[in-house]
Coordinates of C-alpha atoms and ligand atoms in Angstrom, one line a residue:
X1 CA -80.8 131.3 -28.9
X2 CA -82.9 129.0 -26.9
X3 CA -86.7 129.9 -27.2
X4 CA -89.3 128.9 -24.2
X5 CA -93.1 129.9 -24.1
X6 CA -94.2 130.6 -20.4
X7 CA -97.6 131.5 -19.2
X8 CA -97.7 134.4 -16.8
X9 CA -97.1 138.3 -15.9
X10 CA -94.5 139.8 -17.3
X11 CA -93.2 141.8 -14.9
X12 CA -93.0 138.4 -12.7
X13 CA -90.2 136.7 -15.4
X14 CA -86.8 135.8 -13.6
X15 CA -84.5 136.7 -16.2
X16 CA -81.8 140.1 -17.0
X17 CA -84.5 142.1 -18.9
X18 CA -88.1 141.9 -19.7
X19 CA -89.4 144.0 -23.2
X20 CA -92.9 145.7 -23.4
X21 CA -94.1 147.8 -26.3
X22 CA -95.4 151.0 -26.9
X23 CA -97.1 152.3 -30.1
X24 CA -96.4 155.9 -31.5
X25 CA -98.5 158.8 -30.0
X26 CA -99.6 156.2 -27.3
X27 CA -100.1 158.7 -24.1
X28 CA -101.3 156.0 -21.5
X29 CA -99.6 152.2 -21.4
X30 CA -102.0 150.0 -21.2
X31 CA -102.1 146.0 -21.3
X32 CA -99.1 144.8 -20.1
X33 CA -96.9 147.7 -20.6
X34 CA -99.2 149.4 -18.7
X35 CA -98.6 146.7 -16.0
X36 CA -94.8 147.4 -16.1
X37 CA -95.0 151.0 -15.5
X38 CA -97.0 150.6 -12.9
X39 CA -94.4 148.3 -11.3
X40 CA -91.9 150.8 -11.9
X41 CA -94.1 153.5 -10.3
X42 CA -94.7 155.4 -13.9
X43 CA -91.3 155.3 -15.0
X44 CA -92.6 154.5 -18.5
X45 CA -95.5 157.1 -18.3
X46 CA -92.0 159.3 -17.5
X47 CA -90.4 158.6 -20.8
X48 CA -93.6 159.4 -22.8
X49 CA -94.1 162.9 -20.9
X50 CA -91.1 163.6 -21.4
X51 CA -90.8 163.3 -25.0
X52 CA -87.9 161.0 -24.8
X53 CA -89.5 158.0 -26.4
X54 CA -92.5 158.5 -29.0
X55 CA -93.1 155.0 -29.9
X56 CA -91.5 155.2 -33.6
X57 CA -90.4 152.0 -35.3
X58 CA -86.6 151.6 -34.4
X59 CA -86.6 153.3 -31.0
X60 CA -85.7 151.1 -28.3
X61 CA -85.7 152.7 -24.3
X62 CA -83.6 150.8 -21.2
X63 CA -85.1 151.3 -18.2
X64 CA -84.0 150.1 -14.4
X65 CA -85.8 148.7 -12.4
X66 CA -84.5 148.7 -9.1
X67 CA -85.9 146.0 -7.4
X68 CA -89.5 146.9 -8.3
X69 CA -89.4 143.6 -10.4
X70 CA -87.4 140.7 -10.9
X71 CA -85.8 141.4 -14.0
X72 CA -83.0 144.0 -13.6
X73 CA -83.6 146.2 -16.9
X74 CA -86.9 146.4 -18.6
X75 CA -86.7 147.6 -22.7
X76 CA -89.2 149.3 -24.1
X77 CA -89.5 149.2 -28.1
X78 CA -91.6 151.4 -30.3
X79 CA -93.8 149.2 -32.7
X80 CA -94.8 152.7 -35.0
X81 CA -97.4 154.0 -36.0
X82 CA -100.7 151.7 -34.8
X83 CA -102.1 151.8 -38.2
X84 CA -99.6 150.6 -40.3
X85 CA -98.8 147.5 -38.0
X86 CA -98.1 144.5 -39.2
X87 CA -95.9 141.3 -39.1
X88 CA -93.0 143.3 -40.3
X89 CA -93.7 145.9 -37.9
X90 CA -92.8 142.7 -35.0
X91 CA -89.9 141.3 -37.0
X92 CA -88.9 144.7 -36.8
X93 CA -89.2 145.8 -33.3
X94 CA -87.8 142.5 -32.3
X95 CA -84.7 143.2 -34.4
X96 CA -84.3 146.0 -32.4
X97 CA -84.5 144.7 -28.9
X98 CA -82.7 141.3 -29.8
X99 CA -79.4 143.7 -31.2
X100 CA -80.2 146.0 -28.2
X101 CA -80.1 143.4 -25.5
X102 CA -76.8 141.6 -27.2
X103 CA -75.1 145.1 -26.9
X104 CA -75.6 145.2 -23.2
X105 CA -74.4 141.6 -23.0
X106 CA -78.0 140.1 -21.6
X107 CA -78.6 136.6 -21.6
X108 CA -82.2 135.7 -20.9
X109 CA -84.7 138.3 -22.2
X110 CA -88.1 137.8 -21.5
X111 CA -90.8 139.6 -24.3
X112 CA -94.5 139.8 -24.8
X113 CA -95.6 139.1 -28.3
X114 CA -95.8 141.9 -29.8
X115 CA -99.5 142.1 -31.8
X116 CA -100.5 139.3 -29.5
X117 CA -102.6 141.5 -27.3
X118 CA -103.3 145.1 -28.1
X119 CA -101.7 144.6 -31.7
X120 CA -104.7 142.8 -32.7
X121 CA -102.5 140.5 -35.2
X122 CA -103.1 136.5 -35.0
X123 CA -101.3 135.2 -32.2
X124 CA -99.5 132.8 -34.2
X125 CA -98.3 135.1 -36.9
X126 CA -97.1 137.4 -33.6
X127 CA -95.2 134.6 -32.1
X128 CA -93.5 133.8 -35.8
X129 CA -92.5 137.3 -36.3
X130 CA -91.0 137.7 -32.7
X131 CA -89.2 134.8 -33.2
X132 CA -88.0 135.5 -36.4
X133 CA -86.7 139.0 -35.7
X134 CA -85.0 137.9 -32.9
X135 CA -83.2 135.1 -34.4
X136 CA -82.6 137.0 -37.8
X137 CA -81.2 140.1 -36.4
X138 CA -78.2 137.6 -34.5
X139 CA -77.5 135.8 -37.2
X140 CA -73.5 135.6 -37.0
X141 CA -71.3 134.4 -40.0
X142 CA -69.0 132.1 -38.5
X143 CA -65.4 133.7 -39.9
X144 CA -62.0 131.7 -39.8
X145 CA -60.8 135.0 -37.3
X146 CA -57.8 134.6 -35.0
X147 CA -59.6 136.4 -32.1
X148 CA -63.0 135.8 -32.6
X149 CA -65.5 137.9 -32.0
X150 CA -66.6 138.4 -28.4
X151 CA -70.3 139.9 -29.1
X152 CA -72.5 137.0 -28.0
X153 CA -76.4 137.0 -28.7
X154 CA -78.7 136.6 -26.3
X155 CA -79.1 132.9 -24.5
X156 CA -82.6 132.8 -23.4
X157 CA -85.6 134.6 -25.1
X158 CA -88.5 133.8 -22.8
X159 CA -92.0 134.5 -24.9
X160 CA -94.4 135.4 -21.7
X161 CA -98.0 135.4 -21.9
X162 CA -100.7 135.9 -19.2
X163 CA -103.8 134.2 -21.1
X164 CA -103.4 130.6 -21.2
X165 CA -105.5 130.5 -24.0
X166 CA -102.8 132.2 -26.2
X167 CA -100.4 129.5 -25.4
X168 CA -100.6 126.9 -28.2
X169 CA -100.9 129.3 -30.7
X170 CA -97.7 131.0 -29.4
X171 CA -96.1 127.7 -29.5
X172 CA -97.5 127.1 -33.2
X173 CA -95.9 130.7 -34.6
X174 CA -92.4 130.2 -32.0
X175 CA -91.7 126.7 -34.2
X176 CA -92.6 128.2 -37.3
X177 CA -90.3 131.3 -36.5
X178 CA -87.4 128.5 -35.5
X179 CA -87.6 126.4 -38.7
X180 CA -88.2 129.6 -41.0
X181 CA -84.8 131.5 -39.5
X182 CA -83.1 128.3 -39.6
X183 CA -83.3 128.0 -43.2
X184 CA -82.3 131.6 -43.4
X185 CA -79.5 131.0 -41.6
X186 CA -78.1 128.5 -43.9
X187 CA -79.1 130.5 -47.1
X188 CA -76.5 133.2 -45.5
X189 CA -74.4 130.6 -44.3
X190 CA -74.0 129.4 -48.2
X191 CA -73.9 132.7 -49.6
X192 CA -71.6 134.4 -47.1
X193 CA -68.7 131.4 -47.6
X194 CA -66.1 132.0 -49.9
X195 CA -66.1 130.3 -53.1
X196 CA -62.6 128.5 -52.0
X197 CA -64.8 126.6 -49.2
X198 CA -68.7 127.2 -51.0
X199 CA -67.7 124.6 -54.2
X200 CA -69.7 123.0 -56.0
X201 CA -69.0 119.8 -54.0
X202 CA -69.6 121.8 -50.8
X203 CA -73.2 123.3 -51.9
X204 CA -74.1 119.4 -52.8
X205 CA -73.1 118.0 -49.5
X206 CA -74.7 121.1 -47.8
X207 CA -77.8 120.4 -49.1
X208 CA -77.6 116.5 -48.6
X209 CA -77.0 117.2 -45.1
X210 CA -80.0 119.4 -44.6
X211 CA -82.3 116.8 -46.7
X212 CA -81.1 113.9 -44.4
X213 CA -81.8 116.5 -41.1
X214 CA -85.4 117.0 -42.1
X215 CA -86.3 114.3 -44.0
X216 CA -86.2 115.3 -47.6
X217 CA -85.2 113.5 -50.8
X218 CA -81.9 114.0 -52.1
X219 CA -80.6 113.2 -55.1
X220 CA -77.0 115.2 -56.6
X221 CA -76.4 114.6 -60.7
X222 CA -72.1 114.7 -61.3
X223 CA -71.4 115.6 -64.8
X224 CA -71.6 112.5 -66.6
X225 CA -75.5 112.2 -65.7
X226 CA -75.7 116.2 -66.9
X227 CA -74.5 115.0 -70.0
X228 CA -76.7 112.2 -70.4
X229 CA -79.7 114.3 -69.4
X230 CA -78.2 116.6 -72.8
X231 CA -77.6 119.8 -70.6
X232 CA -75.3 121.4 -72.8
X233 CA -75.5 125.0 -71.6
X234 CA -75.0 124.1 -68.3
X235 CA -72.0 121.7 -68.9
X236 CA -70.2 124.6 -71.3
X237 CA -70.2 126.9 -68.5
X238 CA -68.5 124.3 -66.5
X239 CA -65.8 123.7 -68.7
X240 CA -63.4 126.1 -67.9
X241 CA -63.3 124.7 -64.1
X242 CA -61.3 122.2 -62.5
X243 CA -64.5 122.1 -59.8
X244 CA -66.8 119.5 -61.0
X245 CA -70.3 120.7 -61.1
X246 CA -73.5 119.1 -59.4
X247 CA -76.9 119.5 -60.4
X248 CA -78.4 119.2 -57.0
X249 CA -82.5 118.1 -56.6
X250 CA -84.0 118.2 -53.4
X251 CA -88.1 116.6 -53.2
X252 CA -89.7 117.2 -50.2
X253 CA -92.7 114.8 -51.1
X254 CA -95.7 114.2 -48.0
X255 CA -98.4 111.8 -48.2
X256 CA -101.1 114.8 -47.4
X257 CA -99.3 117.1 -50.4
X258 CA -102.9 118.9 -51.7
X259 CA -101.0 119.6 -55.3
X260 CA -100.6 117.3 -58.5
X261 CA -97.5 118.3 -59.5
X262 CA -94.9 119.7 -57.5
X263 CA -94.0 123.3 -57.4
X264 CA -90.4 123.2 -58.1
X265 CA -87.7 126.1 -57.0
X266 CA -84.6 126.5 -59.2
X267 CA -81.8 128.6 -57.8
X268 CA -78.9 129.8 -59.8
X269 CA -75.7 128.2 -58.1
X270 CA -72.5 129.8 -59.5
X271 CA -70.3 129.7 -57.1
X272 CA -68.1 132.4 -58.5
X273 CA -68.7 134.1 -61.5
X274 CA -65.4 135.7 -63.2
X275 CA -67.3 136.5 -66.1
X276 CA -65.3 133.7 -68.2
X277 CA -63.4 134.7 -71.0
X278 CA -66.0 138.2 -71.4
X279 CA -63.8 138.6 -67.9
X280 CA -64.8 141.1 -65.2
X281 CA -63.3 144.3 -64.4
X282 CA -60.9 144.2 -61.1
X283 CA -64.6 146.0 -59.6
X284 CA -67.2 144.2 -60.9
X285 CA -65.9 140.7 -60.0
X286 CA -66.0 141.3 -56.3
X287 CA -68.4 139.9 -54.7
X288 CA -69.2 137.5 -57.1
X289 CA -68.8 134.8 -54.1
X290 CA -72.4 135.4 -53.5
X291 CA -73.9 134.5 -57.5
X292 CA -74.9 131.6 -55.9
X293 CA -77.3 133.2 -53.9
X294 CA -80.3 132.4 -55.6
X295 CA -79.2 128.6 -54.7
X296 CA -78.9 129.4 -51.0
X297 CA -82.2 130.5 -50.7
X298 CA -83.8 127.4 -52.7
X299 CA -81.7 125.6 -50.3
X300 CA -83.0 127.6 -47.2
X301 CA -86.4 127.4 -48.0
X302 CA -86.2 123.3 -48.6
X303 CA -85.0 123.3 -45.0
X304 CA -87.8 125.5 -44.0
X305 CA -90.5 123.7 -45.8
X306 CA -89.2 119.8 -44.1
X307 CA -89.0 121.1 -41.3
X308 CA -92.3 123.0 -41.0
X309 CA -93.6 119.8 -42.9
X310 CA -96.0 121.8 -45.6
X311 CA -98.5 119.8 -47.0
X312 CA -96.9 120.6 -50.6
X313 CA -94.9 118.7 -52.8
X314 CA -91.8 120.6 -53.6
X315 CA -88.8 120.3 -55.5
X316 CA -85.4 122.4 -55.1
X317 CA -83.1 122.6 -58.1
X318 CA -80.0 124.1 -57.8
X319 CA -77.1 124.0 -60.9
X320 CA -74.2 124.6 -58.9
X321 CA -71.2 125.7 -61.3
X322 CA -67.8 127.5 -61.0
X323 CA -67.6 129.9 -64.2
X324 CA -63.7 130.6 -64.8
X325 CA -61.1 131.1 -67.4
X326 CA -58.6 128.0 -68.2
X327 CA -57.5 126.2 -71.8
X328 CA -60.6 124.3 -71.8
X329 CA -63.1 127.4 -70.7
X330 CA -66.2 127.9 -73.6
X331 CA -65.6 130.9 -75.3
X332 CA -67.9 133.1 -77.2
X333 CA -69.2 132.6 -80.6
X334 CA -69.1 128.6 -79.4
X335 CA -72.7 126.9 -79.6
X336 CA -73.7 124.9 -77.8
X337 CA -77.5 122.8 -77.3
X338 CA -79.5 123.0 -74.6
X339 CA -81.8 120.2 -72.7
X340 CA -84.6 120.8 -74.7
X341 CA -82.9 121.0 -78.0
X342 CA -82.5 124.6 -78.0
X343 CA -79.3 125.8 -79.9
X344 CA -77.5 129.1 -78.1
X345 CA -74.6 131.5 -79.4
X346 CA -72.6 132.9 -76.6
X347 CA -72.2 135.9 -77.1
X348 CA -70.9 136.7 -73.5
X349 CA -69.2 134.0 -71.3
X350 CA -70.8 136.5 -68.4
X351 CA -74.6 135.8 -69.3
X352 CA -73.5 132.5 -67.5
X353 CA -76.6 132.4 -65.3
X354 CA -79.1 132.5 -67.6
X355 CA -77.4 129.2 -69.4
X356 CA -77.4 127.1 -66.1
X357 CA -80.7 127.8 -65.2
X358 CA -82.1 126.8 -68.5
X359 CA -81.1 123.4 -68.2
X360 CA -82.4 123.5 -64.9
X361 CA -85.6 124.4 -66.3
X362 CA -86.0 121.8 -68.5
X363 CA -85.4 119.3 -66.1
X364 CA -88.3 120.8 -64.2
X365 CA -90.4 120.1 -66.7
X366 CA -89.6 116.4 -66.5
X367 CA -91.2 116.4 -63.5
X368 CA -94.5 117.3 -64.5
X369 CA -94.7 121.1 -62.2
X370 CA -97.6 122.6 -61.4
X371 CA -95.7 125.8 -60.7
X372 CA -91.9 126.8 -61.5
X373 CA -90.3 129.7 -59.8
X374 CA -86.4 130.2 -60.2
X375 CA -84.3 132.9 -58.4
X376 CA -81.3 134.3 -59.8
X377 CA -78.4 137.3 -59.2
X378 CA -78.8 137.2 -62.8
X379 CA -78.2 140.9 -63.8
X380 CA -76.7 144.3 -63.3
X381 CA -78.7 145.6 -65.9
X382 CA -81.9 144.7 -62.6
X383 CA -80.0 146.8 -60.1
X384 CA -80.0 149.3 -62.7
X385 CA -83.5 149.5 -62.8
X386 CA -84.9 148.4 -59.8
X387 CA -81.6 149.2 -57.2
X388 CA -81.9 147.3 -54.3
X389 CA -84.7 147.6 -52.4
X390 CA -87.0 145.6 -54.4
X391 CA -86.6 141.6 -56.1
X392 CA -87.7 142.3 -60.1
X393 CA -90.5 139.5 -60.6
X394 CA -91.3 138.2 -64.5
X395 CA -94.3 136.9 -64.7
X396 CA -97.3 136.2 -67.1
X397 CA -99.3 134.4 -65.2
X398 CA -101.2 137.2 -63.0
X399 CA -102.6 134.7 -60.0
X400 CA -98.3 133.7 -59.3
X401 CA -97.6 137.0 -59.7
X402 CA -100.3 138.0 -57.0
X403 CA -99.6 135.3 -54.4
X404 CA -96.1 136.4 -54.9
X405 CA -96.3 139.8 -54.3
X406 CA -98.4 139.4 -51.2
X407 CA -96.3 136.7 -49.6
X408 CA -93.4 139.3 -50.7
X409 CA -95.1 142.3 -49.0
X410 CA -95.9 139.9 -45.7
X411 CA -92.2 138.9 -45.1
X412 CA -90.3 142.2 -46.2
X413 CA -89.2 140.9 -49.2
X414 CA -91.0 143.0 -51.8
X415 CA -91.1 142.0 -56.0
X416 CA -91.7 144.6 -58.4
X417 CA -93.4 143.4 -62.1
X418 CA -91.3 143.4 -64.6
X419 CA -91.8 143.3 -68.0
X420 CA -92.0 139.7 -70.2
X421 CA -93.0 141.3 -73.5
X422 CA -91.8 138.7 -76.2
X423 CA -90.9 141.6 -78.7
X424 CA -87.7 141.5 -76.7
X425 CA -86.8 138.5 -78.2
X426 CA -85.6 140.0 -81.4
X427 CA -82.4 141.2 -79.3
X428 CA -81.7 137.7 -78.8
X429 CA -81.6 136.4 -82.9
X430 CA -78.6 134.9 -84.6
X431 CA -78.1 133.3 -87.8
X432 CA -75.9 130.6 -85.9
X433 CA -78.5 129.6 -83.4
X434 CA -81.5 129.9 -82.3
X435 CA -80.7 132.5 -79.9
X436 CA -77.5 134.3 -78.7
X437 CA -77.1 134.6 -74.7
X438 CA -77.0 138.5 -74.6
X439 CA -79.4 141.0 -76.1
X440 CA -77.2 144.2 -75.3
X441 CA -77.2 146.3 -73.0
X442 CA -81.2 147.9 -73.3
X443 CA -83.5 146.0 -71.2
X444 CA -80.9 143.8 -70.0
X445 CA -83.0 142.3 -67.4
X446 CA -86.1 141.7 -69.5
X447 CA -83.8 139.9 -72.4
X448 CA -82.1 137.8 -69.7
X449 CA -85.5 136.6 -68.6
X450 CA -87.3 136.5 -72.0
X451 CA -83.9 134.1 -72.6
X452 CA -84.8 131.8 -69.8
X453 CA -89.0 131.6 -71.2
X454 CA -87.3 129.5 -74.4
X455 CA -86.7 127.0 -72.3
X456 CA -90.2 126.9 -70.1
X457 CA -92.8 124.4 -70.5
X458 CA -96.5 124.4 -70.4
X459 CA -96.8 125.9 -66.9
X460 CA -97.0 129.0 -64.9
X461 CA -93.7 130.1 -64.1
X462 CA -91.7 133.0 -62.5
X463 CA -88.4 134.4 -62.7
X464 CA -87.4 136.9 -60.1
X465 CA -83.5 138.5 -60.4
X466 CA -82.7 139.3 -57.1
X467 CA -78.9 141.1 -58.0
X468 CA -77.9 143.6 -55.7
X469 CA -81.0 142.6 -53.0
X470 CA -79.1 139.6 -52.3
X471 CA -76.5 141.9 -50.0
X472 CA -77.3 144.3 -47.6
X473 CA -75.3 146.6 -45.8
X474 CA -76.0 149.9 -44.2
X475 CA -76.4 152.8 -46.7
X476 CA -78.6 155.0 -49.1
X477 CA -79.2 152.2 -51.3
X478 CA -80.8 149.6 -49.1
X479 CA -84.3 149.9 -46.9
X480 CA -83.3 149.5 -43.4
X481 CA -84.0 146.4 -41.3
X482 CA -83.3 145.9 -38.3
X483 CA -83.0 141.8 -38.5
X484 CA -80.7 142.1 -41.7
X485 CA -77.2 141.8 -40.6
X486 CA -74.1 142.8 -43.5
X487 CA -73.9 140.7 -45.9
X488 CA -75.9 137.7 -47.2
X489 CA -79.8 138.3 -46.8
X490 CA -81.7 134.7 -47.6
X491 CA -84.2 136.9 -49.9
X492 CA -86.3 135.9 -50.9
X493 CA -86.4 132.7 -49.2
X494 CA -89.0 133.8 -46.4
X495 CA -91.0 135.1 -49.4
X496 CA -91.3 131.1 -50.8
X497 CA -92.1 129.8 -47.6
X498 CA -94.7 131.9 -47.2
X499 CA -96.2 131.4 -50.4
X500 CA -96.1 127.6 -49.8
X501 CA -97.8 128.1 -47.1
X502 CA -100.6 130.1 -48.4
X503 CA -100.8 126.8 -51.1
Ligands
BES1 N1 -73.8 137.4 -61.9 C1 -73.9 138.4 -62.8 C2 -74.9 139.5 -62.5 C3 -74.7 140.3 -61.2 C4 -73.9 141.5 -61.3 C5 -75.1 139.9 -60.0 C6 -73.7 142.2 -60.2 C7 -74.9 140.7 -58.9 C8 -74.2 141.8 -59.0 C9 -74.3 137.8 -64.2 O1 -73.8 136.6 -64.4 C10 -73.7 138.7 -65.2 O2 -72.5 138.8 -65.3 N2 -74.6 139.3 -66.0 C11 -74.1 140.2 -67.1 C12 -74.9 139.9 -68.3 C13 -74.5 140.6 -69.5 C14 -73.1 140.0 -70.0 C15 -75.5 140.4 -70.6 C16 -74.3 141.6 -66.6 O3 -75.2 141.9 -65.9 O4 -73.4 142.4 -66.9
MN2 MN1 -71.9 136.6 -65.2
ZN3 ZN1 -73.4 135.4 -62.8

């Protein structure tokens, strides 16, 4: 989808379909929907007297124009109700009419910005969400299909607005849209591949790839380096797999970066998790393409950030790991030592995640962070709690917990608190060890994390467990959006970016 700012009417744009807005309970158009029914001689005051569009978030209208105006259709969106708009509200309503207008095959679309005008929003925060919606809501998985499929999104999306003024912000918000949606598309990308094509080895030259595109450091450990920088826990989930594992570290480093030391993202990277020898039920270990999706988000948002060229220094991590059964698999009761010197029972060869990412960890405290968030599909026992509308966020420190939150709440990608309470950590205690890798089954999602702070520096850090959230489909268990497509989401990799940004 090509995307080209133009100055002008509306109702003037050359192209298959233009798109105006209408808020709920709105009786009289005005700005330029109000323009467009005036064009069509009413025919959008029509729908409203009618009753047969209200304005609700979702609803989406085709009209015809008939030679009043260029454009052959016009679509009118509902944005909701007036009060509770926001930039979701856009990413939303753009969803709508971007699926819409690929259903009835259009190729150039023409839009206002939505909350430019009326909306009241920032123009450039407008522009970004139009953009976004649009492009997230036609994301397409690539599949190896003999007959592909013939559903084609739209070509052309033309933003159009009349006050010149409003141009270079729409500009500014349209890139930041592009950049932000291409690093979703390559979290889904990642997470969507099967595990036969999304290796280890493939995640690693993924990610070098999208370093050398926009300009990042890259730098990929093999196994011998893990094993001189003493990640034990990381190299004994390894074992048992004939993919080698990569410890992938991606610095995006500017001269302008206003922090001291880099805020560092760690994403869990198994590429399939069979649960080891604690193996999973025929059920449970479907699916388990996607435990790497933590990883695909860090990797997203890297691109994001280089691209949009943040005035942060930030580091991606990503352990990417195959967990599997074979002769030379670890086992449990084995222990093994981590980074930092910490001595672990496994319990279960399944509490694999929480092993990778504390090696990860401790190599993010050799580089001196100012911040450490890591993102995991690290436990059932979260969708238990939580389901899967919501990321569960650990967190003491209270000012990361609130910039996360609100970037969370701005991009649709909510956290909930969860508890960090160290009296979880006598579920952890061994006499062979330091600590065991599973705390039973109470609380599983706080012991996992409270796991993960043994191995967490002198810095504010958070730990967000994004299992079943990093999937959607449609159904009960998951909040509808429209620019969510089945499968692989990004989350929360919108959420990062936008707290980068707010830095
Ligand atoms: N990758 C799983 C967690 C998971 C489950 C993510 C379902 C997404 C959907 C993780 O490695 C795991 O197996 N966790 C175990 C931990 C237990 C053994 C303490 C779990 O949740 O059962
Ligand atoms: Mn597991
Ligand atoms: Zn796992």
């Amino acid at each position: 989808m090509k995307v080209i700012i133009e100055q002008g009417e509306i109702q003037s744009a050359s192209v298959d379909a233009i798109v105006v807005n209408l808020f709920q309970g709105v009786t009289q158009p005005g700005g330029a929907t109000g323009a467009v029914d005036q064009a069509l001689n009413g025919a959008i005051s029509d729908l409203i007297t009618t009753g047969d569009f209200t304005g609700k978030s979702g609803e989406v209208a085709t009209l015809y124009s008939r030679g009043a105006i260029t454009a052959q259709r016009v679509l009118v969106v509902g944005l909701g109700e007036s009060d509770k708009f926001d930039q979701e509200a856009v990413r939303e309503a753009s969803g709508v009419v971007a699926k819409c207008a690929e259903k009835l095959n259009i190729k150039a679309l023409a839009t206002i910005v939505h909350g430019g005008g009326i909306g009241g929003m920032d123009v450039v925060e407008a522009a970004q969400a139009v953009v976004e919606g649009s492009l997230l809501a036609t994301y397409k998985y690539d599949a190896p299909k003999s007959k592909p499929d013939e559903s084609k999104p739209v070509e052309e999306l033309h933003l159009v607005e009349f006050d010149a003024s409003k141009i270079e912000p729409i500009e500014a918000g349209a890139q930041a849209g592009e950049a932000i949606a291409e690093g979703v598309y390559l979290a889904r990308t990642l997470a969507n591949q099967p595990s036969n094509v999304a290796t280890p080895t493939a995640m690693a030259e993924a990610a070098q790839a999208m370093c050398e595109s926009v300009g990042l450091n890259c730098h990929i450990l093999d196994e011998d380096e893990m094993h001189a920088e003493k990640m034990g826990l990381l190299s004994a989930v390894t074992k048992g797999s004939s993919e080698p594992a990569k410890f992938i570290v991606m610095e995006h480093k500017p001269k302008n970066a206003k922090n001291d030391g880099p805020v560092v993202l760690v994403g869990k990277g198994v590429t399939f998790d069979t649960g080891g020898y604690s193996l999973k039920p025929v059920a449970g270990i479907v699916g388990m393409k996607g435990d790497m999706s933590g990883a695909a988000a860090v990797i997203g948002a890297m691109n994001a950030v280089g691209r949009l060229k943040l005035p942060v220094h930030v580091v991606g991590l990503v352990p990417a790991v195959e967990n599997m059964v074979s002769a030379t698999a670890f086992k449990p009761n084995d222990v093994f030592i981590g980074k930092n010197g910490v001595s672990v029972e496994i319990i279960s060869t399944d509490a694999e995640g929480r092993l990778v990412l504390a090696d990860a960890l401790c190599y993010a405290d050799s580089l001196n962070p100012s911040v450490v968030i890591d993102v995991a599909t690290l436990t059932g026992a979260k969708m238990i709690a939580l389901g899967k509308h919501l990321s569960g966020l650990f967190v003491d420190d209270d000012e990361l917990h609130d910039a996360l939150v609100a970037a969370g709440k701005k991009t649709g990608e909510p956290f909930w608190r969860m508890p960090l309470d160290p009296i979880y950590d006598r579920q952890l205690k061994t006499q062979v060890a330091d600590l065991k890798n599973t705390g039973g089954q109470p609380g599983g999602a706080v012991t996992a994390a409270r796991f993960l702070a043994h191995f967490v520096g002198d810095w504010p850090w958070a730990h967000i467990d994004i299992a079943g959230n990093h999937l959607y489909s449609e159904g009960p268990e998951f909040t509808p959006r429209s620019y969510l497509t089945p499968g692989s989401t990004g989350n929360p990799m919108r959420a990062f970016v936008e707290y980068l940004r707010n830095l």
